[in-house]
Tab-separated table of C-alpha atoms and ligand atoms in Angstrom:
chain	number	residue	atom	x	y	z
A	1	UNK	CA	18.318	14.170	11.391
A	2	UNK	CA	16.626	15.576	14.054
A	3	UNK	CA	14.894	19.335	13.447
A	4	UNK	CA	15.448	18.942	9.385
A	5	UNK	CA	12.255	18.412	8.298
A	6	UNK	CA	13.134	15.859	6.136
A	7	UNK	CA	10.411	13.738	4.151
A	8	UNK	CA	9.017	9.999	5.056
A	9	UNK	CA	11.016	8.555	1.656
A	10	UNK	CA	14.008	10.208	3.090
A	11	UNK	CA	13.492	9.370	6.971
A	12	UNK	CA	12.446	5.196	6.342
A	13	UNK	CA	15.369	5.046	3.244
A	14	UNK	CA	17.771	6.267	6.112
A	15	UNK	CA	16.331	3.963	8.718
A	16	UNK	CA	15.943	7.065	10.215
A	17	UNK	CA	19.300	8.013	10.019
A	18	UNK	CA	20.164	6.093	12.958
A	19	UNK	CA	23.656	5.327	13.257
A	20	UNK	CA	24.847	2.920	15.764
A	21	UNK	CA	27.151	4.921	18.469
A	22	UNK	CA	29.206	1.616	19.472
A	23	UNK	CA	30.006	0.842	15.735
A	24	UNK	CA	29.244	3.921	13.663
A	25	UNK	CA	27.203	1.190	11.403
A	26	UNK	CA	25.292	2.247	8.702
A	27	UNK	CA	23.233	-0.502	8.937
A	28	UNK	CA	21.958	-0.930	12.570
A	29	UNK	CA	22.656	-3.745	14.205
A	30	UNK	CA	20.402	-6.908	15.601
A	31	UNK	CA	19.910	-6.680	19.326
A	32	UNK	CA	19.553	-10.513	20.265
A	33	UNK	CA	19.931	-9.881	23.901
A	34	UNK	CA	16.796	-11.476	26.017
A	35	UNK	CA	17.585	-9.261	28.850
A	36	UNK	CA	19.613	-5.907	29.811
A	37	UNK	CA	21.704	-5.179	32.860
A	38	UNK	CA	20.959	-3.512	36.204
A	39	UNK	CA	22.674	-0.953	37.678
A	40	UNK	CA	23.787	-1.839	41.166
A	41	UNK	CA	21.448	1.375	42.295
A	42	UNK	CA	19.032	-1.178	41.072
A	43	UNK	CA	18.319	1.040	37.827
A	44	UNK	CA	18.138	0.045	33.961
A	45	UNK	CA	20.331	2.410	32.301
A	46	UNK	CA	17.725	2.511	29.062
A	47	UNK	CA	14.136	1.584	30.820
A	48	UNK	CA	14.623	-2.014	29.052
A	49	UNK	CA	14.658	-4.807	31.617
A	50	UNK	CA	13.451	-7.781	29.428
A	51	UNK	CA	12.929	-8.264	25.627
A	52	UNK	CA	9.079	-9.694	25.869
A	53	UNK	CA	8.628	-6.111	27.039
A	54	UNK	CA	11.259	-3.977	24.990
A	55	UNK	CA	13.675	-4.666	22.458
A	56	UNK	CA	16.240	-2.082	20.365
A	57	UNK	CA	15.606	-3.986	17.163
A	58	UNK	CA	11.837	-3.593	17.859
A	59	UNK	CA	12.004	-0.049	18.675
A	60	UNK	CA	13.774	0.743	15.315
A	61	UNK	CA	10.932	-0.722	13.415
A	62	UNK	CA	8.313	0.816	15.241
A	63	UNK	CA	9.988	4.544	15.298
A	64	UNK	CA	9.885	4.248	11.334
A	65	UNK	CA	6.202	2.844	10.969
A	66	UNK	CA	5.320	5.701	13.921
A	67	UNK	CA	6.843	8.349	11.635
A	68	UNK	CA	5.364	6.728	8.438
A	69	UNK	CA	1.400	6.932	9.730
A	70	UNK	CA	2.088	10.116	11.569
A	71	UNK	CA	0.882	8.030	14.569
A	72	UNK	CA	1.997	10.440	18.232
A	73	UNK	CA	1.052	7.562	20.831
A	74	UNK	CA	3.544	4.915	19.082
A	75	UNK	CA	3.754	1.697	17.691
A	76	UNK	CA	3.945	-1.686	18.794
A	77	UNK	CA	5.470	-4.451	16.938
A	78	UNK	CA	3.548	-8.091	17.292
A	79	UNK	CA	4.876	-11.741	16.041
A	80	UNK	CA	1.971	-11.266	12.952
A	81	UNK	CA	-1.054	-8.946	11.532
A	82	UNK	CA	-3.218	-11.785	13.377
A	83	UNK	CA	-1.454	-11.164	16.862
A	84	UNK	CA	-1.807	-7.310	16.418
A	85	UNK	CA	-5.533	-7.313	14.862
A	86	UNK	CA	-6.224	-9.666	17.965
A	87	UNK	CA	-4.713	-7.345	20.717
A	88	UNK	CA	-7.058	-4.694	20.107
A	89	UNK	CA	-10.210	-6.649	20.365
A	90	UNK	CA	-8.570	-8.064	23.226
A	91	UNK	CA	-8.202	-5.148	24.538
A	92	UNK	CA	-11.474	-4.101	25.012
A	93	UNK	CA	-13.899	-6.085	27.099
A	94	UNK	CA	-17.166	-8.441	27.425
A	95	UNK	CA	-20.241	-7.038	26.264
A	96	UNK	CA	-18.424	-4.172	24.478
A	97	UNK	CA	-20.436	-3.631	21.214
A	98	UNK	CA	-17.844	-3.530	17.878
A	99	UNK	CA	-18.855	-2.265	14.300
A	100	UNK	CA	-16.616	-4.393	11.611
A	101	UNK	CA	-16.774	-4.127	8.233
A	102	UNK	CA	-18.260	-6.779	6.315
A	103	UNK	CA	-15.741	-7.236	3.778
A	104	UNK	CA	-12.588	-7.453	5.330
A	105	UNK	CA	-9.173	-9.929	5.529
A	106	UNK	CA	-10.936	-13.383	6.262
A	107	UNK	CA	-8.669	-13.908	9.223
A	108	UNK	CA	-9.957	-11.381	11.465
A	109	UNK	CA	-13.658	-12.359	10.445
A	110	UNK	CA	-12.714	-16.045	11.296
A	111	UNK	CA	-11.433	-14.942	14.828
A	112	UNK	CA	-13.921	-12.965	15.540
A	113	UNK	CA	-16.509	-15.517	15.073
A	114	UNK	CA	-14.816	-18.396	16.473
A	115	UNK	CA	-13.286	-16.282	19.396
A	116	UNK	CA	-14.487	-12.760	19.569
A	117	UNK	CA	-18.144	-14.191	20.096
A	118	UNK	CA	-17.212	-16.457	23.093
A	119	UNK	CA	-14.659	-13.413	24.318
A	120	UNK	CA	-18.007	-11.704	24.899
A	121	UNK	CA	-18.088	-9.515	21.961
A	122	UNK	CA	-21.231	-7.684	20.761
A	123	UNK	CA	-19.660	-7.782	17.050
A	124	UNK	CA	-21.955	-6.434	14.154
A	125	UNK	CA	-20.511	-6.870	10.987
A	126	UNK	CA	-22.297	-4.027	8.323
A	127	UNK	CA	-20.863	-2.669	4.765
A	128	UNK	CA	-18.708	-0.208	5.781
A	129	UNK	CA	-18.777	2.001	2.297
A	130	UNK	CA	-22.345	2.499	3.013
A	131	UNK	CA	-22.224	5.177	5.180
A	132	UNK	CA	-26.288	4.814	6.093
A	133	UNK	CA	-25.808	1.733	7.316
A	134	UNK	CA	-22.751	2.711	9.913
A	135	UNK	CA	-24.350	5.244	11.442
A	136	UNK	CA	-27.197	2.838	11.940
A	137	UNK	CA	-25.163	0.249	13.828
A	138	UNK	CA	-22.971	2.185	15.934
A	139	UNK	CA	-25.099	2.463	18.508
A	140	UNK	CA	-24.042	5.975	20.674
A	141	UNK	CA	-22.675	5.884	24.057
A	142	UNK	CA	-22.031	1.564	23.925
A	143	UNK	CA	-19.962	0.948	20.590
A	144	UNK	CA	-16.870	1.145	21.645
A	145	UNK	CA	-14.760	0.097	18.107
A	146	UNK	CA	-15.559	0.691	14.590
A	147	UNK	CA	-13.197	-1.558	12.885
A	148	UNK	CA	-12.087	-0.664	8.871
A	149	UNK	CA	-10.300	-2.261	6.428
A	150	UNK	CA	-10.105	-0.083	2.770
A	151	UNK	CA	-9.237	-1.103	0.257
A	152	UNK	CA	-10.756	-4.374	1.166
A	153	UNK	CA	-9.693	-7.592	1.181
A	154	UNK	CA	-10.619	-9.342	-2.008
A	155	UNK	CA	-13.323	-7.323	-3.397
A	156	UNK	CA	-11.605	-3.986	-2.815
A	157	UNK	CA	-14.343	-1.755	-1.703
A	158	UNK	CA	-13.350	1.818	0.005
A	159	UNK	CA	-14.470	3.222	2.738
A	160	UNK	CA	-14.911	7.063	3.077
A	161	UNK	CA	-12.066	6.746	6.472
A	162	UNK	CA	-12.745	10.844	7.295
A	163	UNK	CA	-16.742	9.993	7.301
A	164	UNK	CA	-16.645	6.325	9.317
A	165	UNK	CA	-14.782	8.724	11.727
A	166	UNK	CA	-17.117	11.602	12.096
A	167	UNK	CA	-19.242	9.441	12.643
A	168	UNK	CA	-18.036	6.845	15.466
A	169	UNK	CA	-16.680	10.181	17.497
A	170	UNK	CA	-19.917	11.416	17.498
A	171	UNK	CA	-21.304	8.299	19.023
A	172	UNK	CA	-18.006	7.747	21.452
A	173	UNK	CA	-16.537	5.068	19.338
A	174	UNK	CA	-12.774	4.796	18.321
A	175	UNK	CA	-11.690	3.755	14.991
A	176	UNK	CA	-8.952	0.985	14.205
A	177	UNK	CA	-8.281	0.876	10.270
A	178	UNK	CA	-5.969	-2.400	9.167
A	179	UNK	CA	-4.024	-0.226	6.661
A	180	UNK	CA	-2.177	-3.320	5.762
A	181	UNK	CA	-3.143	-3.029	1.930
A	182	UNK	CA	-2.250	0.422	1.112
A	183	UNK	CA	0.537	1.075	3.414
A	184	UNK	CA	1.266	4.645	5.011
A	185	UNK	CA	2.569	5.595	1.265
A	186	UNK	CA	-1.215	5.412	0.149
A	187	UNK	CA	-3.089	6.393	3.185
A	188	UNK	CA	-2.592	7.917	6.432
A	189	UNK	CA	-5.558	7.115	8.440
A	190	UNK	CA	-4.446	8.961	11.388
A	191	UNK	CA	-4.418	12.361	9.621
A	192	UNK	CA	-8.027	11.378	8.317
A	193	UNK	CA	-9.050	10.714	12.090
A	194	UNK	CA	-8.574	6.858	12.605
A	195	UNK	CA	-7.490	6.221	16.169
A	196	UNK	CA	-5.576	3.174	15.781
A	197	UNK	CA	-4.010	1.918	12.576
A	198	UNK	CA	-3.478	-2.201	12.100
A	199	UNK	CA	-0.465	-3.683	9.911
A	200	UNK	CA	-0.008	-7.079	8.783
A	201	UNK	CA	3.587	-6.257	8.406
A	202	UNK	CA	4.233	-9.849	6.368
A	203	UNK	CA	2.645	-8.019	3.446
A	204	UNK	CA	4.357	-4.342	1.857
A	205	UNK	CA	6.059	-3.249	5.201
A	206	UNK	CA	8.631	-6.158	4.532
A	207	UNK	CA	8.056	-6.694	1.081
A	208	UNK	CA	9.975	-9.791	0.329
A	209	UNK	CA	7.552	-12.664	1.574
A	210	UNK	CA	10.199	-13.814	4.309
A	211	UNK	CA	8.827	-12.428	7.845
A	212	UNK	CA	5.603	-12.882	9.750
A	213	UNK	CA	4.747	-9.583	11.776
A	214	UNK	CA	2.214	-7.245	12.607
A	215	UNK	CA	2.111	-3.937	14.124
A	216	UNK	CA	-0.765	-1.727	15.927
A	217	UNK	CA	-0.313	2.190	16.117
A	218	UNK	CA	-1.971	4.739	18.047
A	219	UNK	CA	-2.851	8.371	17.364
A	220	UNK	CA	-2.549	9.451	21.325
A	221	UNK	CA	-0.954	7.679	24.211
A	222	UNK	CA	-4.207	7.237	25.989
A	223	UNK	CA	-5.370	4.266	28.668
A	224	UNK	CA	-6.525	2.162	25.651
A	225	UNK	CA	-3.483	2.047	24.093
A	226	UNK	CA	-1.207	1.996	27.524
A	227	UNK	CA	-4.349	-1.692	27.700
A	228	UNK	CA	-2.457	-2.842	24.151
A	229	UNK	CA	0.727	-2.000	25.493
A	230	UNK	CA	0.449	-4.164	28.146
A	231	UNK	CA	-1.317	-6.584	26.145
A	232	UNK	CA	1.659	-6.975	24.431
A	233	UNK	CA	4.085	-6.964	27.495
A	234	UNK	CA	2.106	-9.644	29.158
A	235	UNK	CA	0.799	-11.864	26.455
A	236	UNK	CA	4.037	-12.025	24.429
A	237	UNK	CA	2.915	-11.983	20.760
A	238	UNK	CA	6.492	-10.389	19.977
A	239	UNK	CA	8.160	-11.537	16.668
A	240	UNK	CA	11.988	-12.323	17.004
A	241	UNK	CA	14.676	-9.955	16.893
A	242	UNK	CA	15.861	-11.056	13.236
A	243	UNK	CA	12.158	-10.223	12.223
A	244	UNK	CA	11.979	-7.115	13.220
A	245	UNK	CA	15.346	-6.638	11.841
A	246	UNK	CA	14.263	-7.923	8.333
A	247	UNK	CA	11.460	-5.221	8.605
A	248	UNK	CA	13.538	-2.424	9.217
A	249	UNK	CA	15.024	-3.255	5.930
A	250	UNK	CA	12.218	-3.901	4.215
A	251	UNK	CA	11.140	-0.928	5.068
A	252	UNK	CA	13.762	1.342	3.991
A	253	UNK	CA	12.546	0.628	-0.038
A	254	UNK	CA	8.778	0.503	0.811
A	255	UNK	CA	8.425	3.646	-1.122
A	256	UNK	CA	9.753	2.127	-4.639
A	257	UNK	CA	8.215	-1.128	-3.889
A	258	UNK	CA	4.891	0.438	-3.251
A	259	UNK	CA	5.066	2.918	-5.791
A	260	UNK	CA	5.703	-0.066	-8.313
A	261	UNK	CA	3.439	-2.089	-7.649
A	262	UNK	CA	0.652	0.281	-7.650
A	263	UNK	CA	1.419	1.619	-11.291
A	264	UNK	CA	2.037	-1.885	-12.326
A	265	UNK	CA	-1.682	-2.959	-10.916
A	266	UNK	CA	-3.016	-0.142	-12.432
A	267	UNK	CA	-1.458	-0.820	-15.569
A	268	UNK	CA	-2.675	-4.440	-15.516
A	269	UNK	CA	-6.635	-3.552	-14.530
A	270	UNK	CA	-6.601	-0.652	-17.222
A	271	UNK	CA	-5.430	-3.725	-19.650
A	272	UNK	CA	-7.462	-6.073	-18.693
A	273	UNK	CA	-11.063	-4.233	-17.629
A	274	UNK	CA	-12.974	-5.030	-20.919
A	275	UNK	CA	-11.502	-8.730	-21.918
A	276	UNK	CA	-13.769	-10.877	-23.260
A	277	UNK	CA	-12.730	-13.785	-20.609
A	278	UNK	CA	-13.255	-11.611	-17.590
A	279	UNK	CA	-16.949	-10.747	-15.950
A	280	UNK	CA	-15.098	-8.059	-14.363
A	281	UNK	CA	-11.584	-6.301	-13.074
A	282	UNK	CA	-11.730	-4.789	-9.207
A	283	UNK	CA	-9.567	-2.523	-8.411
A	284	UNK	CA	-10.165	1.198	-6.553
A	285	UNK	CA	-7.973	2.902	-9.848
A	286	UNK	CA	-10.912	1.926	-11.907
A	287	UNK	CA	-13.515	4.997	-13.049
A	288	UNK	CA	-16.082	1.979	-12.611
A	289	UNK	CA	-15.106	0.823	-9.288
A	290	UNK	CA	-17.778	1.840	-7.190
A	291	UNK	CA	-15.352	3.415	-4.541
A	292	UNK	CA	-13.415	5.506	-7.437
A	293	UNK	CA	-13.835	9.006	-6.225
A	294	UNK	CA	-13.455	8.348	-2.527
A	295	UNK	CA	-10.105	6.140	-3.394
A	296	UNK	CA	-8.965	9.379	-5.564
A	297	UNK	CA	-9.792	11.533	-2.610
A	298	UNK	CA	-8.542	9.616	0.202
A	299	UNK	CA	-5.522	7.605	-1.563
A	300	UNK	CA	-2.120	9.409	-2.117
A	301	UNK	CA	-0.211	8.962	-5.193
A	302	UNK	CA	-2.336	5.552	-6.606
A	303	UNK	CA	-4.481	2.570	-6.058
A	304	UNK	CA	-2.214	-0.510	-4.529
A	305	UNK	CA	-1.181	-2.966	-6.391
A	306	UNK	CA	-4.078	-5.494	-5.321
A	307	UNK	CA	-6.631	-6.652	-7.608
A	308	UNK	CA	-9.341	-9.219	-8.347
A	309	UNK	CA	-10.391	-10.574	-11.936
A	310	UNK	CA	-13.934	-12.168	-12.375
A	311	UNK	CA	-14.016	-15.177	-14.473
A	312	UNK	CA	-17.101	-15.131	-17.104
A	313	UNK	CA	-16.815	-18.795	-17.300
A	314	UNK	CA	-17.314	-19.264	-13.514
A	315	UNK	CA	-14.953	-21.173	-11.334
A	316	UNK	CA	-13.908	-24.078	-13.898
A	317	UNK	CA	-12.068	-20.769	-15.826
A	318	UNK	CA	-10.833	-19.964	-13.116
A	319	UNK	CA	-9.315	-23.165	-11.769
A	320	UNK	CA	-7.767	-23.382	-15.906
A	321	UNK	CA	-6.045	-19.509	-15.899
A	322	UNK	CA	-4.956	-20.358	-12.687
A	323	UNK	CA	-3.110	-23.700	-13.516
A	324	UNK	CA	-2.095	-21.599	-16.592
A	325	UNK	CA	0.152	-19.172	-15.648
A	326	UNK	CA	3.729	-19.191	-15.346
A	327	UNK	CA	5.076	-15.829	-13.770
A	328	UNK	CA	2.742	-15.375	-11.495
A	329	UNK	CA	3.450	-17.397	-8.220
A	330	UNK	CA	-0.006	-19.479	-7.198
A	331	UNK	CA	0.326	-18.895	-3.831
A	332	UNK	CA	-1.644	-17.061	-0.930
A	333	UNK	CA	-0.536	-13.450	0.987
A	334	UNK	CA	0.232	-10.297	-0.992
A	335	UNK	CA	2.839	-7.480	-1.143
A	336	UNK	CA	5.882	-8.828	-1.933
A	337	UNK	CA	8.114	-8.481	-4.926
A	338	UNK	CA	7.197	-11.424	-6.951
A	339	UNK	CA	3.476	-11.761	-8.174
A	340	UNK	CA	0.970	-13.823	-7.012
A	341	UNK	CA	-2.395	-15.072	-7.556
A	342	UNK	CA	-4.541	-17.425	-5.798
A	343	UNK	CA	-8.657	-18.725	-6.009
A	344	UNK	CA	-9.643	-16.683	-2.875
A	345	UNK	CA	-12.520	-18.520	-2.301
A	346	UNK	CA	-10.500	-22.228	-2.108
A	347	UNK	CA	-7.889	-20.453	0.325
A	348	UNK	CA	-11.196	-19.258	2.617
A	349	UNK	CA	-12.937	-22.825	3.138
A	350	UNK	CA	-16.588	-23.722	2.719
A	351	UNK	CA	-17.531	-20.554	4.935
A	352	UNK	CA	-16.034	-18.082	2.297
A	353	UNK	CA	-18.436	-14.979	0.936
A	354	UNK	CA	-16.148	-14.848	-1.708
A	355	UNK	CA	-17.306	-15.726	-5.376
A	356	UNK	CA	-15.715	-18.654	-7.138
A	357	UNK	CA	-15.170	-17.520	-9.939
A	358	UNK	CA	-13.274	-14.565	-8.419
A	359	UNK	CA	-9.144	-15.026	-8.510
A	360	UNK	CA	-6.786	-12.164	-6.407
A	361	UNK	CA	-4.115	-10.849	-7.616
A	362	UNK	CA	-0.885	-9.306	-6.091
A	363	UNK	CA	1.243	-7.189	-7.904
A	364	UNK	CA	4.802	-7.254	-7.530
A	365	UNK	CA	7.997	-5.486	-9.069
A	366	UNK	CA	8.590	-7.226	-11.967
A	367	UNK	CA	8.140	-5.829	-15.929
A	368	UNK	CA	4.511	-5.185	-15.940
A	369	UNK	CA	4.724	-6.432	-19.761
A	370	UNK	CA	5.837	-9.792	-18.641
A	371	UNK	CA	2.688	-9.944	-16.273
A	372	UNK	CA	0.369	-8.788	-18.879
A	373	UNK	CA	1.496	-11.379	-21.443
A	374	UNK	CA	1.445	-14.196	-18.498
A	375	UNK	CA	-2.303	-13.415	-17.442
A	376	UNK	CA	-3.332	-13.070	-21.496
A	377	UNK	CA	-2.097	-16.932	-21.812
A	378	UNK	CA	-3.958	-17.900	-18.649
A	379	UNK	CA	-7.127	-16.064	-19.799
A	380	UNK	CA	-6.688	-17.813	-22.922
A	381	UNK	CA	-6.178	-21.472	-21.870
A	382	UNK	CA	-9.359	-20.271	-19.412
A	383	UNK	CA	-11.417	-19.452	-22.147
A	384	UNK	CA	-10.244	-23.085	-24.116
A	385	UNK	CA	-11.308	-24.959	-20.839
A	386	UNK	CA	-14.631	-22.817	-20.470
A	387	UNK	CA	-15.819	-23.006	-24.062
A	388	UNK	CA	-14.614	-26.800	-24.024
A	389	UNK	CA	-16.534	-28.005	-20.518
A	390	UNK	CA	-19.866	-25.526	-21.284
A	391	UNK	CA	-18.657	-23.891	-17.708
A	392	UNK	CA	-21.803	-22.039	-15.965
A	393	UNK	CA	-21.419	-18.774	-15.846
A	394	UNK	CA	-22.437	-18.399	-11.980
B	1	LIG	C1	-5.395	-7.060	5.316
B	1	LIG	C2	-4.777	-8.106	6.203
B	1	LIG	N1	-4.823	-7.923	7.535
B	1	LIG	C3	-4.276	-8.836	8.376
B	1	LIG	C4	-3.692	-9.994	7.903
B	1	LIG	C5	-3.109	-11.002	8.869
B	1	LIG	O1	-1.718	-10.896	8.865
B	1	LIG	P1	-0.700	-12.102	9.199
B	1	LIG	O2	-0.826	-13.114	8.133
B	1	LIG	O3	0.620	-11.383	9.245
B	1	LIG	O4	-1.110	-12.637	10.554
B	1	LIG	C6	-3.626	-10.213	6.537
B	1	LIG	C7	-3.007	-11.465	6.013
B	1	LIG	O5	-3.192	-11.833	4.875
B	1	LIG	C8	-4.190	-9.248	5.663
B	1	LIG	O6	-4.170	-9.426	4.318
């Protein structure tokens, strides 16, 4: 398909339009091999000597996710979102100064206290859709990362990518954005200036809620990302071949699934934004999301299909809708096919910024009609157990 021109829904539904040249399968097959043959010249007839440093099945993978975030340097598969977010802190080195946004997947917050600190990191953690006060912490000539996450994880805020880039070049700072939420269908941070782009590929990328991976991506083949690169070779936070397998065919329907679930989400926050149960509905596709115009600017083609409801009768209403509901799935992650909810703050710990009363929501693929009559019973039986109990409204 080479020299056609062809469009990202057409390249990832093809798999690239790979075919395999042993088989002529459709479907490419899983390279399980651990290691590859030498030539007796001493040579490896592909480059690939070992499978902690290159794999076929990888390679697949990470040509599609390349071609879906426009990224020129490459991409690098890891065994989770954790193992990739991790490799590029790890990548730089003590006493390196780091911008990350304040709201952000807990995870990476977590690690970077418990890990980054002691690594020698100079991390500052600001609110990244406040554009006043990222220019005030990147500090010019010694921040060396200004790490993004938009929307973000579970208050959705946005962050103006093109601006948070303008401004960490002008200082010397590169840009990492975890894109994980609104996949490469929604935004393309590259083409807005990011210089590496983060995936927890357990989330859309696969789409099914049956493979831990993660993925890093570079604009530029430059000595940073020839440091993550070896990260990667050396450390050996590679998922397995089936994995990366799986994702390759996840990916080929990432476009409907995404697609989908964003309407859906939409759909569900439009219903939902003025119930008399809920304080409030986030979500980006909102006119009274804070972030609305920026999202409308920045995001392709809709919001994502994450959102977070506000309980008016605090965390007891939320504990009750959550217990209520039947289609949704109460369980943690996001961007499968089946819906799920969870009490973010519970899943966090003790430590969590997140507001109890707040519950996140992840939209899947099923009739959004079934999800909208699911969440009215739970809101219901909420307001029952709020009204009941006297619940705070905190
Ligand atoms: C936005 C985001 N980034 C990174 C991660 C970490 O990914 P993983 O669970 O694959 O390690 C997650 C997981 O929930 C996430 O939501």
């Amino acid at each position: 398909m080479k020299g056609q021109n062809l469009s990202p829904e057409t390249l990832v539904a093809q798999a690239m339009g790979e075919i395999d040249p042993t088989s002529g399968a459709v479907t490419p097959p899983i390279s399980l091999s651990t290691t590859f043959e030498q030539a007796a010249d001493g040579s490896y007839h592909q480059g690939r000597v070992y499978s902690r440093a290159d794999n076929p099945t990888y390679e697949q993978a990470e040509r599609m996710l390349a071609m879906l975030e426009g990224a020129g340097g490459g991409c690098l598969l890891f065994g989770s979102g954790m193992a990739a977010a991790t490799a590029v802190f790890q990548a730089l080195v003590p006493g390196d100064h780091v911008v990350v946004a304040r709201v952000l997947y807990w995870g990476v917050r977590k690690w970077l206290a418990e890990f980054g600190l002691s690594w020698g990191l100079d991390v500052a953690f600001v609110d990244t859709a406040d554009l006043d006060a990222v220019k005030a912490a990147i500090r010019p000539g010694v921040t060396r990362l200004v790490w993004v996450e938009t929307p973000a994880n579970p208050t959705w805020e946005i962050t103006d990518l093109a601006a948070v880039c303008d401004l960490a070049h002008a200082a010397g700072a590169r840009v990492a954005v975890d894109n994980t939420v609104p996949t490469p269908v929604l935004t393309r941070p590259i083409a807005l200036g990011a210089d590496l782009v983060v995936h927890s590929a357990t989330k859309y990328l696969n789409g099914h809620s049956d493979v831990l991976a993660g993925a890093v991506l570079s604009a530029r083949n430059d000595p940073f990302w020839q440091r993550i690169r070896s990260w990667r070779r050396t450390g050996g936070a590679v998922p397995g071949p089936f994995e990366a397998w799986l994702l390759v065919r996840g990916m080929r329907t990432l476009f409907l699934r995404v697609e989908r679930a964003s309407r859906s989400a939409s759909t569900v926050a439009q219903h939902f934004e003025k119930h008399p149960a809920l304080r409030a509905v986030l979500y980006p596709g909102l006119p009274s999301h804070p972030g609305h115009a920026i999202a409308a600017r920045q995001m392709t083609g809709g919001f994502g299909g994450m959102l977070s409801i506000r309980m008016a009768g605090g965390a007891a209403a939320a504990q009750a809708a959550l217990a209520a509901v039947k289609v949704f799935k109460r369980a943690t992650s996001l961007g499968g096919v089946e819906s799920l909810i969870e009490h973010r703050s519970s899943v966090e710990g003790p430590s969590s910024p997140v507001p109890d009363d707040l519950l996140r929501l992840s939209i899947g693929i099923e009739s959004v009609g079934d999800l909208i009559a699911d969440l009215e019973v739970a809101l219901d039986a909420a307001r029952s157990t709020a009204s009941g109990s006297g619940a705070p409204d905190k």
